[in-house]
Amino acid sequence: MGKEFKKNDSAVMAGSLTHHGSPNPGYSTNNNAVPVPVITQTESRDKWSKKMDFLLSVIGFAVDLGNVWRFPYICYQNGGGAFLIPYILMAIFGGVPLFYMELALGQFHRTGAISIWKHICPIFKGIGYAICIIALYVSFYYNTIIAWALFYFYSSFSSILPWTNCDNVWNTPDCTNYFGMDNITWTNASRSPAEEFYTRNVLEIHKSSGLRDVGGVRWQLMLCLFLIFTIVYFSLWKGVKTSGKVVWVTATLPYIVLFILLIRGATLPGAWRGVVFYLKPQWGKLLETSVWVDAAAQIFFSLGPGFGVLLALSSYNSFTNNCYRDAIVTSLVNCLTSFVSGFVIFTVLGYMAEMRQVEVEDVARDKGPSLLFITYPEAIANMMGSTFFAIIFFVMMITLGLDSTFGGLEAIITAVLDEYPDQFYHRRELFVLCLVVVCFLGSLSTLTNGGAYVVKLLEEFGVGCSIIAVGFLEAIAVSWFYGIHRFSNDVQAMLGKAPGLFWKVCWVAISPAFLAYIIVSSLLKAPPLALFDYKYPDWSIIVGYIVGLSSFIWVPIYMVYKLVWTPGSLKQVGGCVQSPETVSDAFSSNVTSASFSRVPCFPQRLAVCLRPERTIPDIHAENLNMATVP
């Protein structure tokens, strides 16, 4: 059975749109203006084998290492249980609407982060290039963190974990082991065995004086990173058909491990102290602006809109897939995972405070990777069955990281292959190999003795404000330039029901304001950058801002390029842009001028740059009421 839907038929349909209604629906007042093009998608495109492949891929991307280390720390730092109020509000009015928007955009237009802009607002195409560059920066440092976890995983195959005592060659006189010891004095100079294992054996950061002298590449970490990228390559080289199968392991295994660690943590002495510290509400914190900024930033980076991953993953869905339900389910899973991870972390921190005979606050000072590579391993080393718990903990970390890497690189792959199909579409395996090699080479600076300093710099500036600014422009472009009415009609064409008033208000006003709020607050109150005892010099902060600008700069560069190379006058008003409001209008034989939306008049060249190319998605024959032929 085949579809009676050939390219000739597509051309007829596309052509019919330019002859109904006004003589030139592309512009209402200028007879020389070019009509709005309608592009049909007839090329074959990969699709998910199962709906669960897609859901697990999205969950795997959204639930990453940050859910385990960042949320618990931010929660207790910003008022414990009271922090859940701004967190939930920011999720409802900011994070989830943006998450839903990206899933709907990707599913409707069925293309990646670069080429999608010709169907939304061509002048904003630089957003797609910026997203790809940011994703590259993420791959340069994020996979190094996974390589650290793999190093720990290998080191865990020992009856006595190497970070249990101070009897190793890398230990110093400052090493102090207080577990099982009496009359131990803990001073500011004291270092635990786990801290010295991390800093002096894994990183060997003592051999680097800072960013000016990062030292040589650690061959052990390079080997670990090579193994990580090998797994990544063979998971992505064939597209969603292979990655959709891998996530059945990498996205589900962390939940099994989290459950085991939660049960174990709850049975430890002093666990209740950690839970109380984690959730005890400090209502006065709600009056501090920084708490709301942290809540907004946490939900944005946790759900991950703006990274292009959701666009890429949803573009392989069927046209009528219920992306609204997917957005709600995956957002809930992500937020609940963050919340439960807090119990896993803080039951152990309570246990450590009990063993050290100090307050939980004194133990919980570590944040970021240090929480996962120093504090938690130290607690595991002094549990019954330490080897088993160390192995499953670092397996969880590796799988959490791999899922996010799959998503980030798939965003680049889908974007480039859709934008340059003639060059790369039939060479996917080769392109993925080249991309992985570039990511590996770009990561070498993070594998040096001072690599942790580079990781911190890239994390703060390579992503940071630049990805939030990109997300802000994306929300503005879709809601204000593409038009909320047109976007709502696209959603209705897929789901059979238009989004409600709540979603429209969020997309038009609340979500952009949410992102602008994060950007302004981050720029005005940038804390000094430090790692361990190293304070980043001023020149490194300037380098960081240059790195951040190097991705975002492609947005204005492309705008200028588009305006310069687009034919037409910048002074003469060429008329008002018009385009069909719905897909049903595009297929209707009764298209009239009323079926086209009007937007304000612009100079002729600018109007062309703002006018979207309407796309007729590759919908199943039954959705188009087309007859099938044998």
XYZ file of C-alpha atoms in Angstrom, residues 165-456:
292
model
C 42.201 5.569 54.826
C 45.299 7.781 54.780
C 47.819 5.033 53.992
C 48.159 5.696 50.246
C 51.034 7.243 48.314
C 48.983 10.339 47.414
C 48.052 11.177 51.026
C 49.610 14.073 52.934
C 50.180 14.716 56.672
C 46.952 16.769 56.638
C 44.912 13.649 55.867
C 42.592 12.963 58.787
C 40.406 9.877 59.074
C 37.782 10.354 61.779
C 35.624 7.296 61.070
C 36.032 4.724 63.796
C 38.613 6.902 65.565
C 38.391 8.551 68.965
C 39.876 11.885 70.065
C 40.391 13.089 66.505
C 40.817 16.852 66.148
C 39.419 18.277 62.927
C 40.996 21.616 61.916
C 40.668 23.911 58.898
C 43.793 22.299 57.451
C 42.417 18.769 57.818
C 41.569 16.837 54.685
C 39.558 13.641 54.537
C 40.890 10.577 52.678
C 38.088 10.989 50.112
C 39.054 14.615 49.419
C 42.701 13.745 48.914
C 41.781 10.813 46.656
C 39.739 13.183 44.482
C 42.137 16.123 44.380
C 45.520 14.360 44.505
C 44.877 11.015 42.754
C 41.980 11.550 40.330
C 42.621 15.173 39.363
C 46.222 15.614 40.575
C 45.270 19.257 40.875
C 48.177 19.927 43.237
C 50.465 19.749 40.186
C 48.747 22.810 38.692
C 49.120 26.358 39.973
C 45.959 27.535 38.190
C 44.743 28.359 34.700
C 48.133 29.785 33.705
C 49.755 26.388 34.313
C 47.247 23.551 33.916
C 49.945 20.908 33.562
C 49.923 17.789 31.408
C 47.076 15.532 30.317
C 46.194 12.694 32.718
C 46.385 9.580 30.537
C 44.126 7.615 32.909
C 41.349 10.182 32.519
C 41.927 10.354 28.763
C 41.402 6.591 28.548
C 38.197 6.894 30.594
C 36.954 9.687 28.335
C 37.796 7.628 25.243
C 35.634 4.780 26.574
C 32.794 7.216 27.306
C 32.842 8.661 23.784
C 33.038 5.162 22.302
C 29.776 4.304 24.076
C 28.291 7.608 22.928
C 29.255 7.007 19.291
C 27.770 3.533 19.039
C 24.603 4.755 20.754
C 24.053 7.627 18.312
C 25.548 6.537 14.992
C 22.337 4.961 13.645
C 19.969 7.603 14.989
C 16.969 7.193 17.261
C 16.699 3.520 16.368
C 19.805 2.781 18.450
C 19.701 5.551 21.063
C 16.049 4.717 21.738
C 17.110 1.225 22.820
C 20.113 2.306 24.899
C 18.008 4.644 27.072
C 15.976 1.676 28.303
C 19.055 0.919 30.398
C 20.611 4.336 30.976
C 17.336 6.095 31.891
C 15.844 3.391 34.139
C 18.915 2.112 35.997
C 19.435 5.380 37.959
C 15.970 5.031 39.516
C 16.717 1.505 40.712
C 19.986 2.695 42.251
C 18.343 5.792 43.796
C 15.757 3.563 45.462
C 18.457 1.238 46.873
C 20.524 4.178 48.148
C 17.420 5.811 49.648
C 16.608 2.667 51.647
C 20.214 2.328 52.762
C 20.492 5.994 53.710
C 17.286 5.895 55.751
C 18.695 3.082 57.921
C 21.923 4.922 58.819
C 22.389 6.454 62.273
C 21.781 10.215 62.178
C 19.872 10.091 58.885
C 16.949 11.963 60.443
C 19.244 14.931 61.172
C 19.969 15.294 57.475
C 16.304 15.086 56.492
C 15.332 17.749 59.043
C 18.114 20.008 57.799
C 17.010 19.413 54.174
C 13.325 20.199 54.650
C 13.062 22.453 57.719
C 11.369 25.570 56.297
C 12.938 28.973 56.777
C 10.038 31.176 55.743
C 12.053 34.389 55.972
C 14.102 33.239 52.990
C 11.083 33.757 50.709
C 11.566 37.515 51.064
C 15.045 37.294 49.497
C 15.291 37.885 45.756
C 18.194 35.443 45.397
C 15.950 32.532 46.453
C 13.548 33.184 43.587
C 16.428 33.612 41.129
C 17.901 30.278 42.226
C 14.487 28.596 41.872
C 14.040 29.983 38.362
C 17.559 29.027 37.265
C 17.287 25.540 38.777
C 14.031 24.670 37.001
C 15.292 26.074 33.692
C 18.560 24.116 33.703
C 16.837 21.026 35.064
C 14.115 20.782 32.405
C 16.461 21.985 29.657
C 14.393 24.112 27.251
C 16.570 26.192 24.952
C 19.236 23.510 24.469
C 17.684 22.288 21.198
C 17.422 18.746 22.560
C 13.648 18.772 22.961
C 13.274 20.117 19.412
C 15.453 17.305 18.079
C 13.896 14.445 20.052
C 10.279 15.489 19.408
C 10.951 15.953 15.681
C 11.012 12.148 15.363
C 7.497 11.789 16.817
C 4.388 11.064 14.816
C 2.447 14.231 13.946
C -0.526 13.426 16.188
C 1.500 12.401 19.249
C 0.147 13.941 22.463
C 3.082 16.236 23.241
C 1.027 18.058 25.895
C 0.767 14.912 28.019
C 4.442 14.151 27.384
C 5.431 17.600 28.658
C 3.419 17.225 31.869
C 4.570 13.656 32.602
C 8.274 14.211 31.948
C 8.308 17.510 33.878
C 6.718 15.831 36.897
C 9.168 12.932 36.753
C 12.080 15.362 36.564
C 10.958 17.493 39.518
C 10.111 14.467 41.681
C 13.511 12.946 40.912
C 15.213 16.115 42.146
C 13.141 16.054 45.325
C 13.834 12.371 46.067
C 17.543 12.841 45.319
C 17.595 15.307 48.203
C 16.621 12.526 50.611
C 19.308 10.231 49.155
C 21.980 12.899 49.674
C 20.896 14.326 53.026
C 20.312 11.060 54.847
C 23.978 10.357 54.186
C 25.029 13.882 55.195
C 23.157 13.393 58.482
C 25.060 10.143 59.001
C 28.374 11.891 58.376
C 27.495 14.676 60.819
C 26.690 12.019 63.420
C 30.052 10.322 62.853
C 32.035 13.581 62.917
C 29.982 14.834 65.867
C 29.382 18.159 64.130
C 26.343 19.954 62.697
C 24.920 18.897 59.322
C 25.607 22.400 58.042
C 29.353 21.862 58.568
C 29.270 18.666 56.510
C 27.041 20.070 53.750
C 29.398 22.823 52.660
C 30.520 20.917 49.589
C 28.522 21.588 46.455
C 28.659 20.701 42.802
C 30.881 17.780 41.788
C 32.542 17.810 45.212
C 29.312 16.563 46.728
C 29.377 13.530 44.435
C 33.123 12.866 44.409
C 34.096 13.682 48.003
C 31.210 13.796 50.456
C 29.084 10.874 49.262
C 31.994 8.483 48.503
C 33.408 9.237 51.961
C 30.148 8.137 53.557
C 29.915 5.044 51.337
C 33.445 3.997 52.283
C 32.400 3.656 55.908
C 29.183 1.703 55.329
C 28.678 -2.025 55.538
C 28.988 -3.358 51.984
C 30.903 -0.283 50.851
C 32.209 -1.846 47.631
C 28.725 -2.745 46.406
C 27.274 0.681 47.173
C 30.245 2.464 45.599
C 29.883 0.446 42.389
C 26.147 1.067 41.981
C 26.492 4.747 42.939
C 29.048 5.440 40.222
C 27.123 3.323 37.701
C 24.175 5.626 38.441
C 26.338 8.699 37.852
C 27.690 7.339 34.571
C 24.228 6.485 33.231
C 22.773 9.839 34.362
C 25.540 11.617 32.492
C 25.364 9.487 29.342
C 21.648 10.229 28.842
C 22.285 13.957 28.856
C 25.230 13.556 26.491
C 23.038 11.571 24.095
C 20.503 14.391 24.078
C 23.027 17.207 23.713
C 24.870 15.626 20.782
C 21.632 14.505 19.114
C 20.574 18.178 19.114
C 23.702 19.038 17.095
C 23.381 16.010 14.797
C 19.707 16.600 13.987
C 20.233 20.340 13.490
C 23.146 19.931 11.070
C 21.685 16.991 9.128
C 18.370 18.787 8.627
C 20.083 22.021 7.590
C 22.573 20.374 5.211
C 20.836 17.155 4.066
C 22.659 16.900 0.733
C 26.053 16.885 2.414
C 25.385 14.812 5.543
C 22.025 13.022 5.429
C 23.408 9.797 3.934
C 26.697 10.099 5.833
C 25.323 10.159 9.365
C 27.795 7.589 10.718
C 30.763 9.577 9.402
C 29.369 12.895 10.650
C 28.720 11.480 14.139
C 32.276 10.095 14.196
C 33.721 13.505 13.273
C 31.549 15.215 15.898
C 32.663 12.797 18.618
C 36.322 13.313 17.644
C 35.872 17.107 17.846
C 34.242 16.775 21.280
C 37.063 14.498 22.461
C 39.771 16.893 21.274
C 37.910 19.852 22.771
C 37.842 18.041 26.114
C 41.620 17.524 26.361
C 42.157 20.750 28.323
C 39.771 19.443 30.994
C 41.870 16.267 31.381
C 44.985 18.126 32.531
C 46.128 18.490 36.142
C 44.259 21.795 36.282
C 41.366 20.477 34.208
C 38.896 21.005 37.035
C 39.537 24.761 36.765
C 38.666 24.613 33.051
C 35.533 22.566 33.780
C 34.355 25.186 36.268
